[in-house]
Coordinates of C-alpha atoms in Angstrom, one line a residue:
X1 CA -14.2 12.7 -29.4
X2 CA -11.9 15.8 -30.1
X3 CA -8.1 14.6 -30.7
X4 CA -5.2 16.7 -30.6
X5 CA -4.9 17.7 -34.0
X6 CA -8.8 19.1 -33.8
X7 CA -7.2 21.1 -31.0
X8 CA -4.4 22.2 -32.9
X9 CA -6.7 23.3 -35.9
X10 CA -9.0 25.3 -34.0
X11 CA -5.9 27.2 -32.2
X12 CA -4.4 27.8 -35.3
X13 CA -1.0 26.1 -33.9
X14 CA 0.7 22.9 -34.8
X15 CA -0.1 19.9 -32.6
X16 CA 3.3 19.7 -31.1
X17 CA 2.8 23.1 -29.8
X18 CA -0.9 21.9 -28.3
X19 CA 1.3 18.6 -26.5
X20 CA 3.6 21.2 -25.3
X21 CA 0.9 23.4 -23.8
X22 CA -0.8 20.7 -21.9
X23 CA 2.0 18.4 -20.9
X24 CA 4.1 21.5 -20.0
X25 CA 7.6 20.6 -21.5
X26 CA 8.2 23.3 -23.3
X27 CA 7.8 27.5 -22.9
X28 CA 4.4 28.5 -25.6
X29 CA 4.0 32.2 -25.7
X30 CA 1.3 33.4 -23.4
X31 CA -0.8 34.1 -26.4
X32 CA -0.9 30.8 -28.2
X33 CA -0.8 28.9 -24.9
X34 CA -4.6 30.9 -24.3
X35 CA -5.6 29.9 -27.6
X36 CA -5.0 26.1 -27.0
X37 CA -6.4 26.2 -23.8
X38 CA -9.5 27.8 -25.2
X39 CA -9.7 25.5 -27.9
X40 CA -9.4 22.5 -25.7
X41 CA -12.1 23.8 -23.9
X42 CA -14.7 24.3 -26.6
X43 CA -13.7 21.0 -27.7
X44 CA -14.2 19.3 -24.3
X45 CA -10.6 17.7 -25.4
X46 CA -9.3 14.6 -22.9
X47 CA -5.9 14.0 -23.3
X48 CA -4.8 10.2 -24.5
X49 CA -3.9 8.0 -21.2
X50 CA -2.3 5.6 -23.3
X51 CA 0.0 8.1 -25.2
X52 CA 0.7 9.6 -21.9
X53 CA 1.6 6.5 -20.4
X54 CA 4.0 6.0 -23.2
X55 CA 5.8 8.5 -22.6
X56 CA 5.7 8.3 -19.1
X57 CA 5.9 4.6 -18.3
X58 CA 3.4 4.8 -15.8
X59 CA -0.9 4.8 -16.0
X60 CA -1.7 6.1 -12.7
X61 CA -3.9 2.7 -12.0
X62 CA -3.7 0.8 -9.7
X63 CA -5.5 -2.8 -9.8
X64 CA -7.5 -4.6 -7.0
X65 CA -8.8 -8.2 -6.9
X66 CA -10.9 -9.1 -4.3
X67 CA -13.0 -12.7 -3.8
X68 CA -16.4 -11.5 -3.1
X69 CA -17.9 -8.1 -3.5
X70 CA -21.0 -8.9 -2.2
X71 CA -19.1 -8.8 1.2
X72 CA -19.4 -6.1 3.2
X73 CA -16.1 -6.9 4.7
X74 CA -14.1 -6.4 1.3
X75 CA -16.7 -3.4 0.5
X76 CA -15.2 -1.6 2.8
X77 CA -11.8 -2.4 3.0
X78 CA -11.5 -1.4 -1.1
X79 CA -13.6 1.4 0.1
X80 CA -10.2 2.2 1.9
X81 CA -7.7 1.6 -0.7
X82 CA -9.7 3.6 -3.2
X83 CA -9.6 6.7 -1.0
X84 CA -5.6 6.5 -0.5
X85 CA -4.7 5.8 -3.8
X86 CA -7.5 8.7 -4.8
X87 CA -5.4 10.9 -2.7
X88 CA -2.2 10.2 -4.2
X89 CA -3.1 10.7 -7.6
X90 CA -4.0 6.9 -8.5
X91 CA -7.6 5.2 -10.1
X92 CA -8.6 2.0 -9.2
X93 CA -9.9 -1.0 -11.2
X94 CA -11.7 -3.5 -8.8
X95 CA -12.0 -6.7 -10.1
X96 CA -14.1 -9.5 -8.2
X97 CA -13.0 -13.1 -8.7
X98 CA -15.6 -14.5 -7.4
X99 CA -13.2 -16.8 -5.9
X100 CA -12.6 -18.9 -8.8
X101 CA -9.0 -19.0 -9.7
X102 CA -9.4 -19.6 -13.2
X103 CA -11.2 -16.2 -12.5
X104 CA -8.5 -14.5 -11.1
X105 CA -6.1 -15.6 -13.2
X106 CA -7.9 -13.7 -16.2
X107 CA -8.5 -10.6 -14.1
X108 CA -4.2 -10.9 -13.2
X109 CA -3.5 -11.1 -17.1
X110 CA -5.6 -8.1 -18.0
X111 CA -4.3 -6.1 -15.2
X112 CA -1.1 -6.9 -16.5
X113 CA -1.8 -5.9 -20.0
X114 CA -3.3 -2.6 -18.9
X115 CA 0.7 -1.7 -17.1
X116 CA -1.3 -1.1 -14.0
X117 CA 1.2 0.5 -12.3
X118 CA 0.6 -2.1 -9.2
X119 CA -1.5 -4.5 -7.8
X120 CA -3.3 -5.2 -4.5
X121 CA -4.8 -8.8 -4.8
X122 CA -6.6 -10.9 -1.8
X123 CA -6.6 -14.7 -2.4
X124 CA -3.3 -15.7 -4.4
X125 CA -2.9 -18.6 -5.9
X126 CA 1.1 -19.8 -5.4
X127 CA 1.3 -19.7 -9.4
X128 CA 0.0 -16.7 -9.8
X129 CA 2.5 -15.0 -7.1
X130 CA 5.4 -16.6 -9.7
X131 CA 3.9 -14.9 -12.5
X132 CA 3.7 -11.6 -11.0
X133 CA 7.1 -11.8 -9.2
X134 CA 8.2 -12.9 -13.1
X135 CA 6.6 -9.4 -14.4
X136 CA 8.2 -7.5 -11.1
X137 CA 5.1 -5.6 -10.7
X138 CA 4.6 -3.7 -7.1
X139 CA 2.4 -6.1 -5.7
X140 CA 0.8 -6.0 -1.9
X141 CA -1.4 -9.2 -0.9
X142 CA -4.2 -8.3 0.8
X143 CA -5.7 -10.3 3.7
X144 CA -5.1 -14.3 2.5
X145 CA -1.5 -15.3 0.9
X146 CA 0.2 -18.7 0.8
X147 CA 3.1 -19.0 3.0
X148 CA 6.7 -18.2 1.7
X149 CA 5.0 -15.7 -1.2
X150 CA 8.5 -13.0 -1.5
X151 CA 5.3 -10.5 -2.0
X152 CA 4.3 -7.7 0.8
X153 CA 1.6 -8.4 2.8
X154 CA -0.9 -6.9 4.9
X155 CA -2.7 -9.1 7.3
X156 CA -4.9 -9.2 10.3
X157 CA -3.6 -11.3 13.7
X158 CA -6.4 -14.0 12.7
X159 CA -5.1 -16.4 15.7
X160 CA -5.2 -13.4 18.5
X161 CA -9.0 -12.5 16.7
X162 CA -10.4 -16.5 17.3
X163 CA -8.5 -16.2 21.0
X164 CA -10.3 -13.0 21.7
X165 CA -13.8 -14.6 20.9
X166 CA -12.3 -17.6 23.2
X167 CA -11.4 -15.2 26.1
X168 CA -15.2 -13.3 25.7
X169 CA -16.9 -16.1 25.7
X170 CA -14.8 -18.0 28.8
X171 CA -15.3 -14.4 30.7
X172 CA -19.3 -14.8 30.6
X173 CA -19.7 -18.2 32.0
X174 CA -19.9 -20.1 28.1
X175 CA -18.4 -23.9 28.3
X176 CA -20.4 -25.2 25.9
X177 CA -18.9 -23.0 22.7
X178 CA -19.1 -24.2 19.0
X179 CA -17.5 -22.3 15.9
X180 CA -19.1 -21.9 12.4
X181 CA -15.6 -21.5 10.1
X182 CA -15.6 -20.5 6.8
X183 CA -13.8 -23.0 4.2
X184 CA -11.6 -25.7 5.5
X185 CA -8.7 -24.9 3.2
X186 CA -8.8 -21.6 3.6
X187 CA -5.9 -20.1 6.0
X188 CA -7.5 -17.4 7.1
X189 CA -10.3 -19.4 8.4
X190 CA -7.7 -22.1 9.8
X191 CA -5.9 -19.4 12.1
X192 CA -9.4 -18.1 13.6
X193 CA -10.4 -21.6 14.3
X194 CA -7.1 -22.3 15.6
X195 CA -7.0 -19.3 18.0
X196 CA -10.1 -20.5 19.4
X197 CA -9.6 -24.1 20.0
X198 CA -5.9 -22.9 21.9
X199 CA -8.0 -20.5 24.3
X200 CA -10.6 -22.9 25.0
X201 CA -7.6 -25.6 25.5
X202 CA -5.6 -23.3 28.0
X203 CA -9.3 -22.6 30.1
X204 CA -9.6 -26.9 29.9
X205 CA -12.8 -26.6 27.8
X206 CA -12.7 -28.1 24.1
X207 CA -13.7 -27.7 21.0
X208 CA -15.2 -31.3 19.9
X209 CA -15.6 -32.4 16.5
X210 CA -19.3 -31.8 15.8
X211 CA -19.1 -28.6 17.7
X212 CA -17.2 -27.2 14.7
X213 CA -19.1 -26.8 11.1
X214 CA -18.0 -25.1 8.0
X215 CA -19.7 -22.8 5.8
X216 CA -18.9 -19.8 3.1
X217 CA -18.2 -17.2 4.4
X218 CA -22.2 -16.0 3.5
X219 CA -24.9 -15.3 5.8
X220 CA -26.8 -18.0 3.9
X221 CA -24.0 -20.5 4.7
X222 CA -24.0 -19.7 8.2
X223 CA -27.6 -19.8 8.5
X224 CA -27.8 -23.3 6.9
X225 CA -24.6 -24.4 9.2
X226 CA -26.0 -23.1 12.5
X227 CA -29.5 -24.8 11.7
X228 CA -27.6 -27.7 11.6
X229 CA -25.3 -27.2 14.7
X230 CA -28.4 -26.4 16.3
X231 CA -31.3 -29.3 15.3
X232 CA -28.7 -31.4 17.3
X233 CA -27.2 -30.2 20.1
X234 CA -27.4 -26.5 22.2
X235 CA -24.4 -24.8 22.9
X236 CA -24.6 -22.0 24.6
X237 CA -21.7 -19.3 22.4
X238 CA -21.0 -19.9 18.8
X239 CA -18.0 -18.3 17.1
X240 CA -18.6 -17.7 13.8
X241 CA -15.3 -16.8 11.8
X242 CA -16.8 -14.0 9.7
X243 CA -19.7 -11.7 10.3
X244 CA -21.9 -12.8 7.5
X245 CA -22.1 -16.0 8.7
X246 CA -22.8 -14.4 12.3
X247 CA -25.3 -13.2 10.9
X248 CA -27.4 -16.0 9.6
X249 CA -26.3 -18.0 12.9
X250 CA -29.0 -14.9 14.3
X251 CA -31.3 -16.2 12.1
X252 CA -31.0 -20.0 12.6
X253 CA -31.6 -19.8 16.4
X254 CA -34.4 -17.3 16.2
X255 CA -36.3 -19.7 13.9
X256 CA -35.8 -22.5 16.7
X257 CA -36.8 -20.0 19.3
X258 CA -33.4 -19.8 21.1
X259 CA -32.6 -16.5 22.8
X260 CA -29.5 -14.6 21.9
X261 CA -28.0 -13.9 23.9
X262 CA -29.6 -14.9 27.2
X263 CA -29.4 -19.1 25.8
X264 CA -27.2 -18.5 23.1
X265 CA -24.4 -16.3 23.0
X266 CA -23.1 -15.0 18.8
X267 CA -19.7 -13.7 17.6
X268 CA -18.6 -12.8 14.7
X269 CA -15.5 -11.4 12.7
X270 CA -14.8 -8.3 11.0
X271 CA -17.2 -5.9 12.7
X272 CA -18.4 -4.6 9.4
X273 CA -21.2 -1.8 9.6
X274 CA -23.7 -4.1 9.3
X275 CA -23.0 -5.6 12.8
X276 CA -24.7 -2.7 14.1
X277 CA -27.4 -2.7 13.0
X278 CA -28.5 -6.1 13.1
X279 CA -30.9 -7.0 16.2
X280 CA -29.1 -8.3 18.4
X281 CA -26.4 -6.1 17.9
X282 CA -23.0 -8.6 17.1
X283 CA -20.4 -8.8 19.3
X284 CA -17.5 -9.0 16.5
X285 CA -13.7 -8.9 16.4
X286 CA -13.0 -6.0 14.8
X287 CA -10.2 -5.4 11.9
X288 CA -11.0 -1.6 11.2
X289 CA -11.4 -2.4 7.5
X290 CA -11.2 1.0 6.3
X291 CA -8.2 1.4 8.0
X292 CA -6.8 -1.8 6.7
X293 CA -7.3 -0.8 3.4
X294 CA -5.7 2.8 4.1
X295 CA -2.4 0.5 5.1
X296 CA -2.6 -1.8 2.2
X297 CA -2.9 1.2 -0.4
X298 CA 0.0 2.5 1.4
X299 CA 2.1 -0.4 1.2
X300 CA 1.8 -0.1 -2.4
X301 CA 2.5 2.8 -2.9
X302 CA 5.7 3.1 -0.8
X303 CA 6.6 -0.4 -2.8
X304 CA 5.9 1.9 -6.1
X305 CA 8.1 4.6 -5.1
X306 CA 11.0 2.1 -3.9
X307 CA 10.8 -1.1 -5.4
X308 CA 13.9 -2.6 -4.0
X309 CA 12.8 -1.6 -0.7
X310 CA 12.9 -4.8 2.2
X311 CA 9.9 -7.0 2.0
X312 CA 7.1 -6.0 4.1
X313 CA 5.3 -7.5 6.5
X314 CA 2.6 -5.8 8.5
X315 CA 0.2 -7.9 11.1
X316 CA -2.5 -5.5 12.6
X317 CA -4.0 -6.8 16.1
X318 CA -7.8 -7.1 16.5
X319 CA -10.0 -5.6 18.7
X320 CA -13.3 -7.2 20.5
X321 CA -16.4 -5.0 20.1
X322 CA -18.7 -6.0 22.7
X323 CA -22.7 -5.5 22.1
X324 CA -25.9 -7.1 22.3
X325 CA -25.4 -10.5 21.4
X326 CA -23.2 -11.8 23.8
X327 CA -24.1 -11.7 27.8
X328 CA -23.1 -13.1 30.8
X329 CA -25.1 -16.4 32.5

């Protein structure tokens, strides 16, 4: 790889004159500014990041953690972020954590010693948010964030999404409703549950114990929790608090020969692409993820350019696409 002083050589100029030429910080006749350019060229030269961030205390990356990137749902919504901070002149480094903190924590340190410039991160662990808060890096959480974090967030209305499902489900005639959530201790999956079990309170219809299962958040887990909602009872809707897992609910009651959605009405969360195409189509509650991601980026970079700006806090309201695999008895 060509350095500066190969530049330099083949110009027939000192390096400092090649640094000035291509950082710009200093007039270069219009001769020997042609020359280095030229020479550049030929030698496919790329300047230094790390000498440039030196000297300008910044590295034009930004980092991303997500938990899973086998999920569609966090495909897309980095598929966001990337584009925005694309835009604005920022890389990105995706990191998956595979939700293991241990993980994460690793992936957090060598963001840190790369001097990302900030961090989006989805899934923080209340340690963690005191480490970064310590090394007063812009940080936005993404999605799932303890409680009292002092760290922007962006965030879905989890409660309104589960009370949508609720309402859908109440509006076509379903009583005897059951959720699939993903894990227990996972807020995100709390709210959605909780939304749910409100709605259904409020119509006089409840959610009973064995009516609600937990899986992970995979369409294998919600295939193996819906085969075992369903070898021993028959509702007639489950809510299922992600898509994926909507998604091997599908399976489980085609297997048992249950009709969705004339026996069985399906709903998922996060209307990722994949919800389309699926047969039935699923009915999900719909987060825009590309959108959401286009906010988070944006977050991060107004934190970037203002760091002592208020702390934000920015709750975007679901929507309920309706399509095959719900239906009125």
């Amino acid at each position: 790889m060509a350095t500066i002083k190969d530049v330099a050589r083949k110009a027939g100029v000192s390096y400092t004159t090649v640094s000035h030429v291509l950082n710009q910080t200093r007039p270069v006749s219009h001769d020997a500014s042609a020359r280095v350019l030229a020479a550049a060229e030929a030698l496919a030269y790329v300047p230094s990041a790390l000498a440039r961030s030196l000297r300008s205390k910044t590295t034009g990356s930004i980092g991303l953690i997500i938990p899973n990137n086998t999920n569609p749902y966090f495909s897309e919504v980095a598929r966001g972020i990337e584009d925005s901070c694309y835009a604005a002149g920022y890389s990105v480094i995706l990191c998956n954590s595979d939700d293991d903190p241990a993980k994460q924590r690793d992936y957090l340190n060598v963001l840190l010693t790369k001097r990302c410039d900030g961090l989006i991160v989805a899934t923080l662990a209340q340690t963690d948010g005191e480490l970064l808060r310590k090394m007063k890096v812009p940080t936005v959480l993404l999605d799932r964030a303890p409680k009292d974090m002092g760290i922007d967030l962006v965030a879905v209305d989890n409660a309104a999404g589960g009370a949508l499902a609720a309402q859908h489900l109440l509006s076509l005639g379903r009583r005897r409703i059951a959720c699939i959530g993903g894990p227990a201790d996972i807020d995100i999956s709390r709210e959605r549950i909780a939304g749910l079990r409100q709605t259904l309170f409020v119509a006089g219809v409840t959610l009973p114990d064995d009516m609600l299962v937990y899986a992970d958040f995979t369409s294998a887990g919600g295939y193996l929790a819906a085969r075992s909602l369903l070898a021993s009872q028959v509702p007639d809707a489950i809510f299922c608090c992600n898509d994926l897992m909507a998604i091997g609910a599908l399976r489980a009651a085609a297997e048992r020969g249950i009709a969705v959605p004339q026996a069985l009405a399906v709903v998922g969360f996060d209307d990722i692409d994949l919800a389309q195409f699926v047969h039935p189509t699923l009915t999900s509650v719909a987060q825009n993820t590309r959108r959401l991601g286009q906010l988070t980026a944006q977050c991060l970079l107004d934190r970037i350019a203002s760091p002592e700006r208020p702390l934000q806090r920015q709750t975007i309201a679901p929507e309920l696409h309706v399509r095959g695999s719900t239906v009125a008895v």
